[in-house]
Short mmCIF file of C-alpha atoms in Angstrom, two decimals:
data_model
loop_
_atom_site.label_atom_id
_atom_site.label_comp_id
_atom_site.label_asym_id
_atom_site.label_seq_id
_atom_site.Cartn_x
_atom_site.Cartn_y
_atom_site.Cartn_z
CA MET O 1 82.56 78.31 140.46
CA ASN O 2 84.94 80.73 138.58
CA LYS O 3 86.89 79.61 135.47
CA ASP O 4 90.94 79.96 135.33
CA TYR O 5 90.82 83.05 133.63
CA LYS O 6 93.99 81.87 131.42
CA ILE O 7 91.94 79.40 129.50
CA VAL O 8 89.10 81.56 129.45
CA TRP O 9 91.62 83.71 127.33
CA GLU O 10 93.30 81.34 125.31
CA ASN O 11 89.49 80.14 124.51
CA CYS O 12 89.03 83.35 123.63
CA MET O 13 91.95 83.79 121.20
CA LYS O 14 91.12 80.64 119.64
CA ILE O 15 87.77 81.97 118.12
CA ILE O 16 89.30 85.91 117.63
CA LYS O 17 92.35 84.38 115.70
CA ASP O 18 89.77 82.55 113.40
CA ASN O 19 88.17 85.91 112.51
CA VAL O 20 90.08 88.58 112.27
CA PRO O 21 93.45 89.50 109.97
CA THR O 22 96.91 88.00 110.60
CA ILE O 23 98.25 91.26 111.06
CA SER O 24 95.25 92.59 112.88
CA PHE O 25 95.83 89.73 115.85
CA ARG O 26 99.08 89.99 116.04
CA THR O 27 99.02 93.64 116.41
CA TRP O 28 95.72 94.23 118.95
CA PHE O 29 95.44 90.75 120.53
CA GLU O 30 98.44 89.43 121.23
CA PRO O 31 99.93 92.03 123.47
CA ILE O 32 96.88 91.81 125.54
CA VAL O 33 97.68 90.02 129.18
CA PRO O 34 94.63 88.27 131.01
CA ILE O 35 95.14 89.28 134.90
CA LYS O 36 92.30 87.65 136.84
CA LEU O 37 88.71 86.82 136.55
CA GLU O 38 86.47 87.74 139.50
CA ASN O 39 82.52 87.87 139.63
CA ASN O 40 82.06 87.44 135.91
CA VAL O 41 84.76 90.84 135.34
CA LEU O 42 87.57 89.28 133.28
CA THR O 43 90.71 92.05 133.92
CA ILE O 44 93.17 92.39 130.98
CA GLN O 45 95.99 94.77 130.54
CA VAL O 46 96.89 96.36 127.49
CA PRO O 47 99.82 98.48 126.64
CA SER O 48 98.35 101.97 126.34
CA GLN O 49 95.12 104.16 126.64
CA PHE O 50 94.98 104.59 122.51
CA PHE O 51 95.39 101.10 122.89
CA TYR O 52 92.43 100.21 124.72
CA GLU O 53 90.61 103.06 122.96
CA TYR O 54 91.53 101.20 119.65
CA LEU O 55 89.80 98.11 121.07
CA GLU O 56 86.53 99.78 122.28
CA GLU O 57 86.09 101.03 118.52
CA HIS O 58 86.72 98.28 116.71
CA TYR O 59 86.65 94.86 118.53
CA ILE O 60 83.88 95.22 121.19
CA ASP O 61 81.71 93.23 118.79
CA ILE O 62 84.24 90.39 118.72
CA LEU O 63 85.36 90.59 122.28
CA GLY O 64 81.62 91.04 123.35
CA LYS O 65 80.80 87.54 121.53
CA THR O 66 83.75 85.28 122.84
CA LEU O 67 83.10 86.89 126.65
CA ARG O 68 79.68 85.67 126.34
CA LYS O 69 80.48 82.44 125.14
CA GLU O 70 82.76 81.48 127.78
CA LEU O 71 81.03 83.74 130.42
CA GLY O 72 77.27 84.01 129.88
CA GLU O 73 75.28 87.01 129.65
CA GLY O 74 76.14 89.85 132.36
CA VAL O 75 80.11 89.33 131.63
CA LYS O 76 82.28 92.83 132.01
CA LEU O 77 85.36 93.52 130.47
CA GLU O 78 87.99 95.30 133.08
CA TYR O 79 90.80 96.87 131.51
CA SER O 80 94.42 97.77 133.30
CA ILE O 81 96.14 99.79 131.39
CA VAL O 82 99.45 101.03 131.66
CA MET O 83 100.76 104.34 131.85
CA GLU O 84 104.30 105.20 131.38
CA ASN O 85 106.16 108.54 131.04
CA ASN O 86 108.36 110.74 133.03
CA SER O 87 105.68 111.50 135.49
CA TYR O 88 103.75 108.36 136.33
CA SER O 89 104.05 104.80 135.91
CA GLY O 90 101.24 102.62 137.06
CA ASN O 91 97.89 101.62 135.83
CA LYS O 92 94.68 103.11 134.80
CA GLN O 93 91.28 101.27 135.29
CA TYR O 94 88.26 100.94 132.87
CA THR O 95 85.54 98.77 133.60
CA VAL O 96 82.76 98.12 130.52
CA LYS O 97 79.83 95.94 130.63
CA ILE O 98 79.95 93.88 127.45
CA PRO O 99 76.65 94.51 125.50
CA THR O 100 74.18 91.96 125.30
CA GLN O 101 73.63 92.38 121.42
CA ASN O 102 75.71 94.99 118.96
CA LYS O 103 72.59 97.60 117.74
CA THR O 104 73.04 101.28 117.04
CA ASN O 105 70.84 103.55 119.19
CA ILE O 106 69.36 105.09 115.74
CA GLN O 107 65.92 102.80 114.84
CA ASN O 108 63.21 103.60 112.61
CA ARG O 109 59.79 103.09 114.80
CA PRO O 110 58.28 99.69 113.71
CA VAL O 111 55.82 99.81 109.91
CA SER O 112 52.64 98.79 108.64
CA VAL O 113 53.03 96.37 106.08
CA LYS O 114 50.30 93.82 104.29
CA ILE O 115 50.42 90.45 105.11
CA GLU O 116 50.28 87.99 102.52
CA GLU O 117 46.95 85.43 102.26
CA ASN O 118 49.00 82.17 102.71
CA THR O 119 50.46 83.61 106.20
CA ILE O 120 48.81 82.24 109.45
CA LYS O 121 46.81 85.11 110.91
CA ASN O 122 47.67 86.33 114.18
CA PRO O 123 43.92 87.14 116.01
CA PHE O 124 46.10 90.13 118.14
CA VAL O 125 46.83 91.77 115.19
CA ILE O 126 44.52 93.89 113.05
CA PRO O 127 43.11 92.33 109.71
CA GLY O 128 45.82 92.07 106.93
CA ILE O 129 48.23 94.43 108.74
CA LYS O 130 51.70 93.38 110.79
CA LYS O 131 54.38 95.36 112.36
CA LEU O 132 57.66 95.24 110.82
CA HIS O 133 61.09 96.55 112.31
CA VAL O 134 63.32 98.33 110.07
CA ASP O 135 67.18 98.33 110.59
CA PRO O 136 68.18 101.66 109.37
CA GLN O 137 72.03 100.02 108.88
CA LEU O 138 73.68 103.33 110.21
CA ASN O 139 76.55 104.13 111.71
CA GLN O 140 76.62 106.61 114.79
CA ASP O 141 80.17 107.63 113.64
CA ASN O 142 79.56 108.81 110.07
CA SER O 143 77.62 111.99 111.90
CA PHE O 144 77.92 115.46 110.50
CA ASP O 145 79.59 116.40 113.68
CA ASN O 146 82.51 114.13 112.34
CA PHE O 147 82.62 114.93 108.71
CA ILE O 148 85.16 117.77 108.18
CA GLU O 149 83.90 120.67 106.06
CA GLY O 150 86.28 122.28 103.49
CA GLU O 151 85.84 123.22 99.77
CA CYS O 152 86.45 119.34 97.95
CA ASN O 153 82.86 118.89 100.11
CA ARG O 154 81.55 122.21 100.95
CA LEU O 155 78.60 121.65 98.10
CA ALA O 156 77.61 118.03 98.83
CA ARG O 157 77.26 118.52 102.60
CA SER O 158 75.17 121.70 102.50
CA ALA O 159 72.65 119.92 99.96
CA GLY O 160 72.66 116.98 102.32
CA TYR O 161 72.08 119.05 105.08
CA ALA O 162 68.87 120.76 103.57
CA VAL O 163 68.03 117.62 102.78
CA ALA O 164 68.24 115.99 106.33
CA ASN O 165 66.23 119.09 107.44
CA ASN O 166 63.10 118.66 104.51
CA PRO O 167 63.48 115.12 103.63
CA GLY O 168 61.77 114.47 99.99
CA GLY O 169 60.67 118.84 100.28
CA THR O 170 63.43 119.92 98.52
CA ALA O 171 65.00 120.28 95.00
CA PHE O 172 67.50 117.65 95.80
CA ASN O 173 65.69 114.42 95.26
CA PRO O 174 67.44 112.49 94.06
CA LEU O 175 70.81 113.52 95.95
CA PHE O 176 73.70 112.30 93.74
CA ILE O 177 76.70 112.14 95.56
CA TYR O 178 79.89 111.21 94.06
CA GLY O 179 83.63 110.63 93.84
CA ASP O 180 86.53 108.57 93.80
CA SER O 181 87.32 106.29 96.78
CA GLY O 182 88.19 107.29 100.53
CA LEU O 183 86.81 110.89 100.07
CA GLY O 184 83.29 110.19 102.76
CA LYS O 185 81.00 109.39 100.00
CA THR O 186 79.20 106.72 102.46
CA HIS O 187 79.92 108.86 105.41
CA LEU O 188 77.88 111.94 104.13
CA ALA O 189 75.20 109.86 102.74
CA GLN O 190 75.19 107.95 106.01
CA ALA O 191 75.25 111.07 107.90
CA ILE O 192 71.89 112.29 105.95
CA GLY O 193 69.98 109.24 107.67
CA ILE O 194 71.29 110.12 111.29
CA GLU O 195 70.16 113.47 111.11
CA VAL O 196 67.05 112.75 109.68
CA LYS O 197 66.21 110.63 112.50
CA LYS O 198 67.31 112.91 114.81
CA ARG O 199 64.44 115.08 113.73
CA PHE O 200 61.86 113.12 112.25
CA PRO O 201 62.15 109.98 114.44
CA GLU O 202 59.25 108.86 112.51
CA LYS O 203 60.53 108.43 109.44
CA THR O 204 61.61 104.87 108.12
CA VAL O 205 65.74 105.31 106.78
CA LEU O 206 66.98 102.79 105.27
CA TYR O 207 70.79 102.35 104.07
CA VAL O 208 71.98 99.70 101.47
CA ASN O 209 74.74 98.60 99.61
CA SER O 210 73.33 98.37 95.42
CA ASN O 211 75.28 94.95 95.97
CA LYS O 212 73.36 93.73 99.03
CA PHE O 213 70.68 95.03 97.09
CA GLN O 214 71.12 93.15 93.87
CA THR O 215 71.33 90.06 96.10
CA GLN O 216 68.00 90.90 97.89
CA PHE O 217 66.88 91.01 94.96
CA THR O 218 68.29 87.97 93.38
CA GLU O 219 67.08 85.83 96.60
CA ALA O 220 63.70 87.64 96.14
CA ILE O 221 63.00 86.02 92.72
CA ARG O 222 64.40 82.65 93.65
CA ASN O 223 62.22 82.27 96.82
CA ASN O 224 59.32 84.08 94.50
CA ASN O 225 58.79 86.70 96.54
CA ARG O 226 59.34 89.43 94.20
CA ASN O 227 56.22 91.46 94.98
CA ASP O 228 57.28 91.70 98.91
CA PHE O 229 60.87 93.16 97.88
CA VAL O 230 59.09 96.08 96.36
CA HIS O 231 56.29 96.45 98.77
CA PHE O 232 59.47 96.51 101.59
CA TYR O 233 61.13 99.39 99.33
CA GLN O 234 58.35 101.07 98.45
CA MET O 235 57.35 101.79 102.08
CA ILE O 236 61.00 103.27 103.17
CA ASP O 237 60.93 107.08 103.70
CA VAL O 238 64.86 108.26 103.15
CA LEU O 239 66.51 105.84 100.44
CA ILE O 240 70.29 105.35 100.49
CA ILE O 241 71.58 103.61 98.17
CA ASP O 242 75.34 103.33 97.88
CA ASP O 243 77.50 102.50 95.01
CA ILE O 244 74.67 102.73 92.65
CA HIS O 245 77.12 102.37 89.51
CA TRP O 246 77.70 98.24 90.79
CA LEU O 247 74.06 97.53 89.68
CA THR O 248 74.53 96.06 86.89
CA THR O 249 71.91 93.77 85.94
CA GLU O 250 69.06 94.36 83.72
CA LYS O 251 66.62 93.21 85.89
CA THR O 252 67.86 94.91 88.91
CA GLN O 253 68.28 97.89 87.10
CA ASP O 254 64.33 96.73 86.10
CA ILE O 255 63.27 96.70 89.90
CA PHE O 256 65.11 99.28 91.06
CA PHE O 257 63.40 102.09 88.35
CA HIS O 258 59.56 101.11 89.42
CA ILE O 259 61.21 101.51 93.03
CA PHE O 260 62.47 105.37 92.27
CA ASN O 261 59.29 106.17 90.54
CA HIS O 262 56.79 105.14 93.16
CA LEU O 263 59.22 106.51 95.88
CA HIS O 264 59.74 109.86 94.15
CA GLN O 265 55.90 110.15 93.49
CA SER O 266 55.37 109.93 97.04
CA GLY O 267 57.64 112.83 97.61
CA LYS O 268 59.68 110.43 99.39
CA GLN O 269 63.74 111.06 99.72
CA ILE O 270 66.53 108.84 97.94
CA ILE O 271 69.91 109.47 97.85
CA LEU O 272 72.64 107.56 95.54
CA THR O 273 76.06 107.68 96.20
CA SER O 274 78.90 106.79 92.73
CA ASP O 275 82.49 106.61 91.81
CA LYS O 276 80.69 108.76 88.63
CA PRO O 277 78.86 111.29 88.12
CA PRO O 278 75.51 110.31 85.94
CA VAL O 279 76.87 111.60 83.01
CA GLU O 280 80.10 109.05 83.10
CA LEU O 281 78.23 105.85 84.40
CA GLN O 282 78.76 102.85 82.39
CA GLY O 283 76.56 99.96 82.00
CA ILE O 284 73.18 101.60 83.57
CA GLU O 285 69.59 102.00 81.27
CA GLN O 286 69.30 105.74 80.09
CA ARG O 287 65.77 105.83 81.22
CA LEU O 288 67.65 105.28 85.06
CA LEU O 289 70.69 107.80 83.98
CA SER O 290 67.63 110.98 82.93
CA ARG O 291 65.99 110.26 86.18
CA PHE O 292 69.54 110.29 88.63
CA LYS O 293 69.86 114.05 87.04
CA TRP O 294 66.81 115.30 88.30
CA GLY O 295 67.43 116.17 91.65
CA LEU O 296 71.51 117.45 92.43
CA SER O 297 74.89 116.06 91.46
CA ALA O 298 77.04 116.95 93.40
CA ASP O 299 80.97 115.80 93.54
CA LEU O 300 83.59 114.98 96.45
CA SER O 301 86.95 116.14 95.41
CA LYS O 302 90.43 115.52 97.26
CA PRO O 303 90.75 116.44 100.40
CA ASP O 304 93.34 120.17 100.46
CA TYR O 305 95.77 120.69 102.48
CA GLN O 306 94.20 122.85 105.11
CA THR O 307 91.01 119.96 105.44
CA ARG O 308 93.73 117.40 105.71
CA ILE O 309 95.22 119.11 108.79
CA SER O 310 91.32 119.67 109.96
CA ILE O 311 90.28 116.62 109.59
CA LEU O 312 93.94 114.67 111.56
CA LYS O 313 92.93 117.26 114.46
CA LYS O 314 89.39 116.30 114.66
CA LYS O 315 90.40 112.51 114.59
CA THR O 316 92.61 112.86 117.07
CA TYR O 317 91.02 115.16 119.42
CA ASN O 318 88.09 112.44 119.17
CA ASP O 319 90.57 110.01 120.44
CA GLY O 320 92.28 111.86 123.14
CA ILE O 321 95.90 111.91 121.49
CA VAL O 322 97.92 114.70 121.68
CA LEU O 323 100.44 115.43 118.40
CA SER O 324 102.39 118.58 117.68
CA ASP O 325 101.88 120.28 115.08
CA GLU O 326 104.41 119.43 113.05
CA VAL O 327 103.84 116.10 113.23
CA ILE O 328 100.34 116.35 111.78
CA GLU O 329 101.52 118.93 109.45
CA TYR O 330 103.88 116.75 108.20
CA ILE O 331 101.40 114.00 107.71
CA ALA O 332 99.05 116.04 105.82
CA SER O 333 101.71 116.97 103.47
CA HIS O 334 102.77 113.98 102.52
CA VAL O 335 99.35 111.33 102.69
CA THR O 336 97.50 113.52 99.92
CA THR O 337 95.43 111.38 97.98
CA ASN O 338 92.31 110.64 100.41
CA ILE O 339 90.80 110.48 103.66
CA ARG O 340 90.86 106.99 104.00
CA GLU O 341 94.61 106.73 103.73
CA LEU O 342 95.20 109.84 105.97
CA GLU O 343 93.65 108.29 108.74
CA GLY O 344 95.07 105.13 107.96
CA ALA O 345 98.29 106.76 108.32
CA LEU O 346 97.56 108.34 111.48
CA ILE O 347 96.23 104.65 113.15
CA SER O 348 100.18 102.99 111.20
CA LEU O 349 101.95 105.98 113.66
CA LEU O 350 99.84 105.47 116.80
CA ALA O 351 99.98 101.68 116.44
CA GLN O 352 104.14 101.88 116.19
CA SER O 353 104.42 104.20 118.71
CA THR O 354 102.17 102.29 120.89
CA LEU O 355 103.97 98.97 120.68
CA ASN O 356 107.35 100.05 120.30
CA LYS O 357 107.18 102.18 123.30
CA LYS O 358 108.30 105.20 121.52
CA GLU O 359 107.42 109.19 121.81
CA ILE O 360 105.54 110.36 118.61
CA THR O 361 108.56 112.87 117.19
CA ILE O 362 109.02 114.21 113.93
CA ASP O 363 111.72 112.24 113.19
CA LEU O 364 109.63 109.21 113.90
CA THR O 365 106.80 110.35 111.44
CA LYS O 366 109.00 110.32 109.00
CA GLN O 367 110.54 107.03 109.07
CA ILE O 368 106.52 105.71 109.30
CA ILE O 369 104.66 108.03 106.65
CA ASP O 370 107.95 107.86 104.35
CA LYS O 371 107.74 104.06 104.03
CA LEU O 372 103.85 104.21 104.12
CA VAL O 373 103.61 106.62 100.96
CA LYS O 374 106.41 104.76 99.09
CA ASN O 375 105.27 101.49 99.77
CA THR O 376 101.44 102.78 98.90
CA LYS O 377 101.20 102.07 94.79
CA ARG O 378 99.06 104.20 93.70
CA GLU O 379 95.69 102.97 92.34
CA ILE O 380 95.80 103.81 88.57
CA SER O 381 92.13 103.85 86.68
CA ILE O 382 90.77 103.13 83.36
CA ASP O 383 89.69 106.65 83.04
CA TYR O 384 93.54 108.41 84.04
CA ILE O 385 95.11 105.77 81.84
CA GLN O 386 92.42 107.07 78.88
CA LYS O 387 93.47 110.72 79.47
CA VAL O 388 97.05 110.06 79.61
CA VAL O 389 96.76 108.49 76.47
CA CYS O 390 94.56 111.20 74.89
CA ASP O 391 96.94 113.83 76.35
CA TYR O 392 100.14 112.18 74.89
CA PHE O 393 98.20 112.27 70.93
CA ASN O 394 96.44 115.17 71.86
CA MET O 395 92.72 113.80 71.34
CA PRO O 396 89.89 114.58 73.61
CA MET O 397 88.72 111.72 75.28
CA GLU O 398 85.24 111.45 73.80
CA LEU O 399 86.84 111.14 70.34
CA LEU O 400 88.50 108.00 72.11
CA LYS O 401 85.50 106.81 73.46
CA SER O 402 83.23 107.35 69.98
CA LYS O 403 82.59 104.55 67.46
CA THR O 404 85.09 106.11 64.84
CA ARG O 405 87.19 103.80 63.37
CA LYS O 406 89.89 106.15 61.98
CA ARG O 407 93.24 104.37 62.44
CA GLU O 408 94.78 106.77 64.59
CA ILE O 409 91.81 106.63 67.38
CA VAL O 410 91.41 103.05 66.49
CA GLN O 411 95.16 102.46 67.50
CA ALA O 412 95.32 104.70 70.43
CA ARG O 413 91.96 103.30 71.81
CA GLN O 414 93.81 99.80 71.30
CA ILE O 415 96.89 100.87 73.75
CA ALA O 416 94.65 102.17 76.65
CA MET O 417 92.73 98.48 76.36
CA PHE O 418 96.75 97.34 76.56
CA PHE O 419 97.96 99.32 79.50
CA ALA O 420 94.18 99.05 81.35
CA LYS O 421 94.78 95.25 81.04
CA SER O 422 98.28 95.10 82.30
CA MET O 423 97.87 98.03 84.91
CA THR O 424 94.73 97.54 86.65
CA LYS O 425 92.68 94.74 87.91
CA SER O 426 89.74 95.30 86.05
CA SER O 427 88.01 92.88 83.93
CA LEU O 428 87.78 92.49 80.17
CA VAL O 429 84.46 93.25 80.17
CA THR O 430 85.25 96.63 82.20
CA ILE O 431 87.73 97.73 79.99
CA GLY O 432 85.39 97.08 76.89
CA THR O 433 82.63 99.01 78.52
CA GLN O 434 84.64 102.18 79.52
CA ILE O 435 87.12 102.04 76.88
CA GLY O 436 84.40 102.80 73.55
CA ASN O 437 82.12 100.50 75.33
CA LYS O 438 83.56 97.30 73.56
CA ASP O 439 83.23 93.45 74.18
CA HIS O 440 85.98 91.68 75.85
CA ALA O 441 86.57 90.11 72.02
CA THR O 442 87.65 93.80 71.08
CA VAL O 443 90.27 93.93 73.96
CA LEU O 444 91.99 90.82 73.61
CA HIS O 445 92.14 91.35 70.35
CA ALA O 446 93.81 95.22 70.96
CA CYS O 447 96.48 93.67 73.40
CA LYS O 448 97.60 91.19 70.91
CA THR O 449 97.79 93.63 68.55
CA VAL O 450 99.63 95.89 70.66
CA ASN O 451 102.18 93.22 71.93
CA ASN O 452 102.93 92.38 67.98
CA LEU O 453 103.27 96.02 67.27
CA ILE O 454 105.84 96.48 70.19
CA ASP O 455 107.70 93.58 69.09
CA THR O 456 108.16 94.70 65.19
CA ASP O 457 107.83 98.78 65.07
CA LYS O 458 110.17 100.94 66.58
CA SER O 459 108.37 103.65 66.47
CA PHE O 460 105.42 102.61 68.26
CA ARG O 461 107.29 100.69 70.79
CA VAL O 462 108.41 104.07 71.76
CA TYR O 463 105.41 105.62 72.02
CA ILE O 464 104.28 103.00 74.54
CA ASP O 465 107.63 102.82 77.15
CA GLU O 466 106.57 107.19 76.83
CA ILE O 467 103.38 106.45 77.89
CA GLU O 468 104.13 104.17 80.32
CA LYS O 469 106.74 106.03 81.69
CA LYS O 470 103.19 109.43 82.44
CA LEU O 471 101.58 106.62 83.74
CA LYS O 472 103.86 105.73 86.98
CA LEU O 473 104.94 109.44 87.53
#
């Protein structure tokens, strides 16, 4: 007996509302209208082709889970897309079978691992050996085909492609990819893993963020499974560690040191990403830093204008959206910080156009993009603050980070700490580590000193005002 489609959809909406951000729920789910439920096929109406494609790309997992919960396995979802333009008015239909589970097509083959002595042995398995399935944790969208090459990333992309063609067999081991947030480090690292799986299906590839690596190691210690943790990572053929700069604890660095050595000596490929090159990393043991320099360090910089144009054209082509060159050029000219914000600006424009049923003109583009750029505060980093302070006092940054106790250097260092505390979200420990390798108490003392001088010294107050203006430009 068929359930009432409205009740089914209401139940789904309740679950979805609790699992997605409020703004996302209002933007992408409230406009959906349930139409019918027949033969385990739920039909929903969405405002546009773009709306349907966005749901499929970003929310098919939660839609699938909620529908399977309500209607069981084998449920199908049908989209009725409202088509409204000058030449046609009607509906376009798409029927999508909800997957039983969200699995990538990129899979590793089972690998053999030793069974611990206290494990109950399976009589149908070779003694001491069992097969282990390792999920590579790769997103198929992060392929080389979707990674736009430009001057900003040519070296890193070329090196990555060389590694994918001969993992562990090039001089680029480890391959250390670095750059600011949103420039495509994760995309490129995963693209290498995806290409390796295509060319060498027998190789075991694993992508893991350093925070997850750290959490796994902590759990292994707690459960007395340290050796299992080490053996697991030592059997990986291509290991990708994202955001290696967050590998901060001494014990985790020690265990990674041994895993790194084993993999490298065994001819396995290691790929690391970071927001800084090895020479600028803080809080990482010297023996690890020296190994990070064994291979190739390749940087990703901000995309230039032509690369931004290419990224937007590729994105709109993949999404089946047609935008005028004037619109694309306007977006590329005004959103210049990184790729993530560039794609976010495009999504915001398309969403506004869809929900308000407005054609994407240059006037609408200016309205949306100008508002986004105006409301987006530029992230100020500790390094940028140090650079501005050093430029203002005409001193090299190495001097600011040194241990010298010269009065003018100490004062510049204190000013940098003061602005880092007030203009970034970094902890006192992080600020101290990056500015002269000091402790949090030194940072607190520096801030107190600067505040006192602002109140008592007019010339010093001028310094602060002028540096603040430069930082806010």
